[in-house]
Tab-separated table of C-alpha atoms in Angstrom:
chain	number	residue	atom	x	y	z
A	186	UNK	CA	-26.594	16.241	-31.632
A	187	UNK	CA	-29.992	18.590	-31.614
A	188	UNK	CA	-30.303	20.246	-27.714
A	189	UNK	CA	-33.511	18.483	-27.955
A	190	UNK	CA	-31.964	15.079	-27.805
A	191	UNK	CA	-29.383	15.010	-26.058
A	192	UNK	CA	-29.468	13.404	-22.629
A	193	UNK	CA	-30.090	15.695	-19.362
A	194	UNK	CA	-29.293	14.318	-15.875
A	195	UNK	CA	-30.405	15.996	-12.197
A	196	UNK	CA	-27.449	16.872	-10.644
A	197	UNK	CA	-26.817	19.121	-7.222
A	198	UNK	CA	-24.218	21.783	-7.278
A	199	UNK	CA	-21.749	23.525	-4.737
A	200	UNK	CA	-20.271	26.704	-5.966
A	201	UNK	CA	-17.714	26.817	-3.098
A	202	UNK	CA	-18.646	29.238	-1.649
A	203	UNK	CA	-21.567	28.070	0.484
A	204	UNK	CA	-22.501	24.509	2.083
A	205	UNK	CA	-26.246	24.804	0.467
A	206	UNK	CA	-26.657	22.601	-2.887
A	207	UNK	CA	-28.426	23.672	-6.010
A	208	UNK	CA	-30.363	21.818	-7.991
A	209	UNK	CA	-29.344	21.858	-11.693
A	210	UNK	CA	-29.385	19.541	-14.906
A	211	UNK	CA	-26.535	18.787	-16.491
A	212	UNK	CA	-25.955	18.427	-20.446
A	213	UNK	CA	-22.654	17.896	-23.072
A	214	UNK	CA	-22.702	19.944	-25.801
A	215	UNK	CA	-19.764	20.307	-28.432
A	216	UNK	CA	-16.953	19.612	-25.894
A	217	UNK	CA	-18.565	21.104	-23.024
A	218	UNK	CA	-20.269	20.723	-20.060
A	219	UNK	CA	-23.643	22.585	-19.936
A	220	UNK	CA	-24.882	23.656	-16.546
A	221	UNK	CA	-28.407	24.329	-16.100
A	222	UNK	CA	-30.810	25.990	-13.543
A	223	UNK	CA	-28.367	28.202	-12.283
A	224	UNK	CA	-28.885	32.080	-12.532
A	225	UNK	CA	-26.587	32.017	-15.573
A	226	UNK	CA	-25.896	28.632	-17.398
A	227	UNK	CA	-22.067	28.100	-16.523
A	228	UNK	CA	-20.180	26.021	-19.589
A	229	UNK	CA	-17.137	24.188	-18.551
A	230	UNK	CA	-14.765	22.203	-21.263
A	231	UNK	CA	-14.904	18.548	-20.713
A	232	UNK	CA	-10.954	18.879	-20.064
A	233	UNK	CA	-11.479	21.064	-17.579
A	234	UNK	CA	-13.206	18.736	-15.194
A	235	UNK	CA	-12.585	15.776	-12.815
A	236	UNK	CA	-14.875	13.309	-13.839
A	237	UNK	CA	-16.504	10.208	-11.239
A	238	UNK	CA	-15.187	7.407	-11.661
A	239	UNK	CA	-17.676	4.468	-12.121
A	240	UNK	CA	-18.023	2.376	-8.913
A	241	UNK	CA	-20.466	0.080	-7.762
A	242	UNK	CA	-21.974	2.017	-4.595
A	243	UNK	CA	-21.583	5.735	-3.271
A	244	UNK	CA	-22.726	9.306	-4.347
A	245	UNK	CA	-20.631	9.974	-7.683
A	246	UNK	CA	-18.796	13.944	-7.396
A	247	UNK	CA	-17.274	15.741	-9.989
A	248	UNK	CA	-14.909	18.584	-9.165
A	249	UNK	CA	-15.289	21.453	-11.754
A	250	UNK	CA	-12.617	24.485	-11.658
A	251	UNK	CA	-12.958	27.295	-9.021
A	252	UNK	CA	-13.578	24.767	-6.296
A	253	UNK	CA	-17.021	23.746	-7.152
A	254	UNK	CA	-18.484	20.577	-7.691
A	255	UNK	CA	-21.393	18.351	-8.712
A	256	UNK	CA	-22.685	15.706	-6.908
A	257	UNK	CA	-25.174	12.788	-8.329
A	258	UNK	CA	-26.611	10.517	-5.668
A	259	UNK	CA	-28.226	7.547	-8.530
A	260	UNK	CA	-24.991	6.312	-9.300
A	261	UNK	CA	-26.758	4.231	-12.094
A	262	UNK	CA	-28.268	7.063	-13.456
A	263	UNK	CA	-25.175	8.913	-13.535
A	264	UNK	CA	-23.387	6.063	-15.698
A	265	UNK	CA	-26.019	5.886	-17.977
A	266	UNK	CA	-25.753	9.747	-18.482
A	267	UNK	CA	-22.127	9.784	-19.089
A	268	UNK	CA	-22.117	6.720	-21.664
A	269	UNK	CA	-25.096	8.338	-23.758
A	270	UNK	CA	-23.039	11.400	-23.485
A	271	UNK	CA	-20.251	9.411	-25.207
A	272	UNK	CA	-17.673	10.753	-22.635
A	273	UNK	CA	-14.765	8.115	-22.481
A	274	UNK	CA	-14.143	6.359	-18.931
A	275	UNK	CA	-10.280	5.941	-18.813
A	276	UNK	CA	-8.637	3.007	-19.434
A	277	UNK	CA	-7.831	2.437	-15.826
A	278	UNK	CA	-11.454	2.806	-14.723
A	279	UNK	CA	-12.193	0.018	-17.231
A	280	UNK	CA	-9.666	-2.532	-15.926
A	281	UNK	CA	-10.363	-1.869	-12.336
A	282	UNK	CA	-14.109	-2.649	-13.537
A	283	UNK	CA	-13.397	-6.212	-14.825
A	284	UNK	CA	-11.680	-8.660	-12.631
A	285	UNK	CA	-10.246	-10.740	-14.989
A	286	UNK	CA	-8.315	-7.533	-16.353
A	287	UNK	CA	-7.128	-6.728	-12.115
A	288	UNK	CA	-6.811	-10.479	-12.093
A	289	UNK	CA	-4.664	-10.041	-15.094
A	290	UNK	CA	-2.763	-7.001	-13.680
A	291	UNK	CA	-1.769	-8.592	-10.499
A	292	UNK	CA	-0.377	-11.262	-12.072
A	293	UNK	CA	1.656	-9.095	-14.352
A	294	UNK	CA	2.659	-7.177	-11.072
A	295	UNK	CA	3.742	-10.815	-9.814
A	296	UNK	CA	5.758	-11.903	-12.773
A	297	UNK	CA	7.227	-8.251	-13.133
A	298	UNK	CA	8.886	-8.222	-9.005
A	299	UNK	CA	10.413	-11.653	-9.450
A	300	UNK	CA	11.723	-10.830	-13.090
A	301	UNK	CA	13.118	-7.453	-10.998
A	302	UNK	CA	14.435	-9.381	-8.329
A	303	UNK	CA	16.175	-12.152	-9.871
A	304	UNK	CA	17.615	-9.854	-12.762
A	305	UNK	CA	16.967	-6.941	-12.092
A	306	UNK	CA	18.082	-5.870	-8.306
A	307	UNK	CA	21.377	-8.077	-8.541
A	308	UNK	CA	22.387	-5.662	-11.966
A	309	UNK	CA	20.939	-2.568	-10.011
A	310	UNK	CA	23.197	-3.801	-6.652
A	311	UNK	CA	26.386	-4.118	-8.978
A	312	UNK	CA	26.031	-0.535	-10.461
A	313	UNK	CA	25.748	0.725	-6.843
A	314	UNK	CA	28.353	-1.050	-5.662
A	315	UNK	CA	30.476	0.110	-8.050
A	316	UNK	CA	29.945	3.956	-7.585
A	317	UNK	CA	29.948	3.598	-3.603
A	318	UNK	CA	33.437	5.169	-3.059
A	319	UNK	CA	35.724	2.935	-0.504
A	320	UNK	CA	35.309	5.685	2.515
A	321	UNK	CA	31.583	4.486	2.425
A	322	UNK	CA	32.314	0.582	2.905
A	323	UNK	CA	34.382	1.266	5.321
A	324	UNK	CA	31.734	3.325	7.254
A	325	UNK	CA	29.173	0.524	6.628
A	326	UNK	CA	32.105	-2.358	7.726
A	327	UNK	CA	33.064	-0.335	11.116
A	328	UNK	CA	29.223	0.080	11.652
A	329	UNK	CA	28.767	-3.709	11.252
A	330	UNK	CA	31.957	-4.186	13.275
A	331	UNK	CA	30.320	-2.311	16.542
A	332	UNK	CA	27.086	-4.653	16.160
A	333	UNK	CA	29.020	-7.633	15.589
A	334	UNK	CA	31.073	-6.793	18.977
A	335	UNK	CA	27.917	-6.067	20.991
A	336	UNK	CA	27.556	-10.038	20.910
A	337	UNK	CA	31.282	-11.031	20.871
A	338	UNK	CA	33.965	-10.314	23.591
A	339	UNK	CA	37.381	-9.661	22.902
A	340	UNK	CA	39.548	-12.423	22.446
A	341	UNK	CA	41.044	-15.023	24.919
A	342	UNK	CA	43.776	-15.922	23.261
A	343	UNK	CA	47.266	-14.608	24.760
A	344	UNK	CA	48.875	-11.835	23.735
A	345	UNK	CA	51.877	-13.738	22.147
A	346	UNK	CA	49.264	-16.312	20.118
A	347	UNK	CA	47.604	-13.194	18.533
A	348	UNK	CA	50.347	-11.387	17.565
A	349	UNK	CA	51.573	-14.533	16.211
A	350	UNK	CA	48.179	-14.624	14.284
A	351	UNK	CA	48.422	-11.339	12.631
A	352	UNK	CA	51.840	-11.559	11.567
A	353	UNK	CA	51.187	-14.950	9.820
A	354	UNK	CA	48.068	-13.115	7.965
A	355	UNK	CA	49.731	-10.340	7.456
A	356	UNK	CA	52.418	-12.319	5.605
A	357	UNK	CA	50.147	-14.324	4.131
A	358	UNK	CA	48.740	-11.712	2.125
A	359	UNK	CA	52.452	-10.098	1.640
A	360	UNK	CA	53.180	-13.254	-0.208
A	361	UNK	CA	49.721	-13.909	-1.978
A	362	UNK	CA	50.105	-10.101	-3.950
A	363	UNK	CA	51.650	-7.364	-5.027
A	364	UNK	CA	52.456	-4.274	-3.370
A	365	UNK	CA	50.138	-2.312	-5.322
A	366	UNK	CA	47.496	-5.003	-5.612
A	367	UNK	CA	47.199	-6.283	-1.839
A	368	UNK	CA	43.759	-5.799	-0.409
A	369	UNK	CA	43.304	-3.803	2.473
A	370	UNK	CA	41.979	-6.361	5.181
A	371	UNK	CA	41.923	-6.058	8.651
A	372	UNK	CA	41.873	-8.628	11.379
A	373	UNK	CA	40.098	-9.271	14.372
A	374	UNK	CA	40.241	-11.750	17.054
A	375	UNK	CA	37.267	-12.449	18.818
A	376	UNK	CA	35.945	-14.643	21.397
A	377	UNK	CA	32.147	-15.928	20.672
A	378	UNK	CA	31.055	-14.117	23.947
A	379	UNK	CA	26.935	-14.853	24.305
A	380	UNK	CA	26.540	-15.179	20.232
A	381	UNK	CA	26.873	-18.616	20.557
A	382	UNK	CA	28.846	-18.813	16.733
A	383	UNK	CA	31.534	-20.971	17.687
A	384	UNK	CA	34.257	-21.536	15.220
A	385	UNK	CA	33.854	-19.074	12.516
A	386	UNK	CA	35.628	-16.615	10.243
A	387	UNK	CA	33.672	-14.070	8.200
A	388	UNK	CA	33.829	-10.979	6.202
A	389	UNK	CA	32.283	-7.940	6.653
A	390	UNK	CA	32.503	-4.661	4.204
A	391	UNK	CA	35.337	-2.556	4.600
A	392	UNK	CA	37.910	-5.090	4.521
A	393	UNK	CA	36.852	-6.410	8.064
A	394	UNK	CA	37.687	-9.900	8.709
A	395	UNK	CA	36.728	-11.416	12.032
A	396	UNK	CA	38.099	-14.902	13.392
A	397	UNK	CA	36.783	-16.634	16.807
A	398	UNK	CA	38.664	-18.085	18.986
A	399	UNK	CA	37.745	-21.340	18.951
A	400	UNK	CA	38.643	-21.678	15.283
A	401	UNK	CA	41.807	-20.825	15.803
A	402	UNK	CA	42.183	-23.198	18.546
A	403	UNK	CA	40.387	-26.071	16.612
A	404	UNK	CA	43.268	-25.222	13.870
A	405	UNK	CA	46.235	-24.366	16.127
A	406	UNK	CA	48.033	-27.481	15.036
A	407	UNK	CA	48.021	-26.500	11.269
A	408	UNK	CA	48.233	-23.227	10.841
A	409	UNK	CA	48.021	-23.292	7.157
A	410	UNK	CA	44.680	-24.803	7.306
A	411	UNK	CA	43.560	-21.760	9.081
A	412	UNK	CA	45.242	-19.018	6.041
A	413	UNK	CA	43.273	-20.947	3.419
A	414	UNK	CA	40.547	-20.216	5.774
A	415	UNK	CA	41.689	-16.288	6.179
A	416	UNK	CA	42.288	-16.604	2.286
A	417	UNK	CA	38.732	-17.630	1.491
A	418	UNK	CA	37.127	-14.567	3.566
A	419	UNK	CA	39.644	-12.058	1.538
A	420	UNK	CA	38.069	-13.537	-1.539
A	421	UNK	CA	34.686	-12.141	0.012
A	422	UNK	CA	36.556	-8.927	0.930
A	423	UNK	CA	38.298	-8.378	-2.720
A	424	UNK	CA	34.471	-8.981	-4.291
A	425	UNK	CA	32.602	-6.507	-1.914
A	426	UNK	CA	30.080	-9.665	-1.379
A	427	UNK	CA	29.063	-8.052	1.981
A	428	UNK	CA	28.491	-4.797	0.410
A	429	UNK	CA	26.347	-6.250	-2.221
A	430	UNK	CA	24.294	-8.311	0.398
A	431	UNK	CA	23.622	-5.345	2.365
A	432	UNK	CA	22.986	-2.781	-0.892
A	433	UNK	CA	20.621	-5.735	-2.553
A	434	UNK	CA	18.269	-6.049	0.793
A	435	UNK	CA	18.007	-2.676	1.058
A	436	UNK	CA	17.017	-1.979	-2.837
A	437	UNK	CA	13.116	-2.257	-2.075
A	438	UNK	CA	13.315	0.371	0.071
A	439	UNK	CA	15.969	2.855	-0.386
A	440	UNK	CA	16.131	5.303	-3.484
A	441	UNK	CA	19.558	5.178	-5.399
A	442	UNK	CA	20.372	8.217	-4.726
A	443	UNK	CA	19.760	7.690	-0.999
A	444	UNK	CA	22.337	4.539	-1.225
A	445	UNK	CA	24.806	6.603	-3.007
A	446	UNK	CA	24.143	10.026	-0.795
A	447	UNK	CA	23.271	8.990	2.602
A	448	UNK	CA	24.064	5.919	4.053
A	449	UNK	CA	22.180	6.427	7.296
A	450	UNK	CA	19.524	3.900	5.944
A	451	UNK	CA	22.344	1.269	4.881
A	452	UNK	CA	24.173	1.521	8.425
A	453	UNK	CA	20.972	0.496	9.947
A	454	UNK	CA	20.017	-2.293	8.341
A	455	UNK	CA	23.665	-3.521	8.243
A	456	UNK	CA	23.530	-6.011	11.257
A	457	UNK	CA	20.431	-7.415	10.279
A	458	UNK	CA	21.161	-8.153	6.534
A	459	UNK	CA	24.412	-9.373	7.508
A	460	UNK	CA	23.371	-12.174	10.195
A	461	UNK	CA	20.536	-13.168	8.685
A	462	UNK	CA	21.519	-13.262	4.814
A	463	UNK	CA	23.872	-15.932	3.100
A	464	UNK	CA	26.083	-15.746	-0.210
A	465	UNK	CA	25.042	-17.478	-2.949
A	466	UNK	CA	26.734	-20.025	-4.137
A	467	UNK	CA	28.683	-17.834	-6.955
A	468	UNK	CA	30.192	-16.216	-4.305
A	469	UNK	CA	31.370	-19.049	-2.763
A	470	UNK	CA	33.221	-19.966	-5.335
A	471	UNK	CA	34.567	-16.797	-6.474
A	472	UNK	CA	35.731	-16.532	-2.606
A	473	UNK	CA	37.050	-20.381	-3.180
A	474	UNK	CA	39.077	-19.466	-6.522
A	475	UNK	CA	40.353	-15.912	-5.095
A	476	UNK	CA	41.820	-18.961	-1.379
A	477	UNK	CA	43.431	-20.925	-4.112
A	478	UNK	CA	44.669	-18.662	-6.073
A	479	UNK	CA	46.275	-16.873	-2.374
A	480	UNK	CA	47.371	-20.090	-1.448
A	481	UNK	CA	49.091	-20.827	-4.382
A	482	UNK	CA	50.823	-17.702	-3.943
A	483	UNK	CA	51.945	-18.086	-0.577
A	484	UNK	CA	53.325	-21.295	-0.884
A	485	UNK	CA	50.572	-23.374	0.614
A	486	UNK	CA	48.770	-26.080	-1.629
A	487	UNK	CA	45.125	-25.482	-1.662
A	488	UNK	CA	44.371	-28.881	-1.035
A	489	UNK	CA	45.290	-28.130	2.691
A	490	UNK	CA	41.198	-26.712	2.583
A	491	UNK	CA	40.202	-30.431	2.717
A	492	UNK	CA	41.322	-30.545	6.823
A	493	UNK	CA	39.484	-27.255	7.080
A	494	UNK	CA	35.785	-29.076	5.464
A	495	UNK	CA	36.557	-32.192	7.659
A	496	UNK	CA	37.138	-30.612	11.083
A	497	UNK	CA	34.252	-28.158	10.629
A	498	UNK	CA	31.871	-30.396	9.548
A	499	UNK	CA	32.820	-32.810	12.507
A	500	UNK	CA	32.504	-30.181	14.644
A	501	UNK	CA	28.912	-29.096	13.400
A	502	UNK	CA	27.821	-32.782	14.002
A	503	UNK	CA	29.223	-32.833	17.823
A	504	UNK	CA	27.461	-29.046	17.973
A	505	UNK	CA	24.546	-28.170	16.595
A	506	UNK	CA	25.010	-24.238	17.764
A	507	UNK	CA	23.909	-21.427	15.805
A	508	UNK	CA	25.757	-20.471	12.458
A	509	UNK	CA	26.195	-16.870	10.910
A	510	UNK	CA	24.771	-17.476	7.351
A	511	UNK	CA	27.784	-15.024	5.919
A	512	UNK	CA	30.576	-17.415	7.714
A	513	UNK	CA	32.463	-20.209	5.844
A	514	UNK	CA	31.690	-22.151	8.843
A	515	UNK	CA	28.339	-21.935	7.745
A	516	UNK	CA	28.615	-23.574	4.461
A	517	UNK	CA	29.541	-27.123	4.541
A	518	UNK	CA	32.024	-28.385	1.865
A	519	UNK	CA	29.886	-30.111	-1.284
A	520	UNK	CA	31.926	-32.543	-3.185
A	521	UNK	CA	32.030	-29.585	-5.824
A	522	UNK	CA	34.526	-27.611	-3.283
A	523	UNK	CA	36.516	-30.181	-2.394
A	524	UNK	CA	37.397	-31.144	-5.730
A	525	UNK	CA	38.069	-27.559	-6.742
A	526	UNK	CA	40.337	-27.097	-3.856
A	527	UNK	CA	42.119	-30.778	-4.575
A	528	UNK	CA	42.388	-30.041	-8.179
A	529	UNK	CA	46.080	-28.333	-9.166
């Protein structure tokens, strides 16, 4: 394009190294960016230099190297400049200019999280879980122990009663595997203290399995009632479904290598993830499948689980007290469980 014809815009400059403008035109020519009315023209490549960005209002600046910059107070005029100039606006600029394309975007941003959180967090929670080394569960279990025991009191019972406990479950899972195979639980008797839980058993990571005492009481005249019970937490314990509640809530905001490095972050949002979150209903039943199977095992038929469904839910009717989402008190038998445990 002749000099003569191609387009000139007013323009103030700051060399950096005083707070006074100069006034100077401004010109593209073959790749560069011609800067008039100074002492000596100054030519800058077109690469070289942080373009405005169109906007609707506001003084447009353009930072050039060596800390100086151009400033254009007719934003209009400026725009015109630039597209006679035929220097591209990025992509970006363009779709931020057009609400139907942001319109567009957030709705891609939308569909993308949910596609991420249904697929992909519970694949990205797996892989995790799968490299966290057992020393780390435990941490995170004995963690979620101490907050657990800041509500609950130790347990009532006698002495004799839970020794009597722990040696059934302790045969229970004697019988139910293999030397080599048998998980490495832990029990813990607990009264409900002020949580107000009532009769519960959960699992927590690390092989942690807590029982209340009024569960065990509500169950004292069938005691192998209450191991399918114990045997249906173990199932929670052998899948790491605590661990994976507690490393899928805190995806969004913990790095990977942060989950697999430090676990700071996880220990603190233990507690919270694991009384306010519940399994999903494939855990259930892969903590329903891993009780049969135990029962089996040990001797017991599974169909014993039936009492278990009956007295709980009766006892949820009389009570309407506070569940933990992560209990099997908390989860009502469906018709679906019962038949499963009924079925031989």
């Amino acid at each position: 394009m002749p000099a003569a014809t191609r387009p000139l815009l007013a323009a103030d400059y700051f060399d950096g190294q005083q707070a006074r403008a100069q006034p100077v035109s401004l010109q593209i020519d073959g790749g560069e960016l011609v800067i008039g009315g100074l002492a000596l023209p100054r030519r800058i490549p077109v690469a070289q230099v942080r373009w405005a960005e169109r906007q609707r209002h506001g003084v447009r600046l353009s930072y050039l190297p060596g800390e100086s910059l151009l400033s254009v107070a007719d934003g209009p005029a400026w725009d015109a400049w630039a597209h006679a100039s035929g220097l591209a606006e990025p992509a970006v600029v363009r779709w931020m200019q057009s609400w139907r394309r942001v319109a567009a975007a957030a709705l891609a941003c939308v569909v993308l999280i949910a596609a991420a959180w249904h697929y992909g967090v519970p694949h990205a929670a797996d892989a995790l879980v799968a490299v966290l080394p057992p020393a780390v569960e435990r941490s995170i279990g004995d963690e979620a122990l101490r907050a657990f025991d800041q509500r609950l009191a130790p347990s009532r019972l006698s002495a004799e009663r839970q020794q009597a406990l722990q040696r059934a479950f302790d045969d229970l899972l004697a019988r139910a595997y293999p030397p080599g195979q048998r998980p490495a639980c832990s029990l813990h008797l607990r009264a409900v203290g002020r949580s107000g839980i009532d009769a519960n058993a959960f699992a927590l990571p690390g092989g942690h399995i807590v029982l209340t005492d009024p569960l065990a009481e509500m169950l004292a005249d069938r005691p192998d009632v209450l191991l399918g019970a114990l045997a249906h937490e173990v199932g929670h314990v052998r899948q790491r479904h605590g661990l994976r509640l507690v490393v899928k809530a805190s995806l969004w905001g913990v790095i990977a290598g942060g989950l697999v490095g430090d676990v700071s972050t996880l220990l603190a949002v233990v507690p919270v993830v694991l009384t306010q979150q519940a399994y999903s209903r494939e855990a259930e039943r892969e903590a329903d499948a891993e009780a049969r199977r135990a029962l089996r095992a040990a001797g017991i038929s599974p169909a014993v689980m039936g009492v278990f469904f009956d007295r709980i839910e009766a006892r949820q009717q009389a009570s309407r007290g506070p569940a933990l989402p992560i209990a099997l008190a908390s989860h009502p038998a469906d018709d679906e469980r019962r038949r499963f445990f009924e079925t031989d």
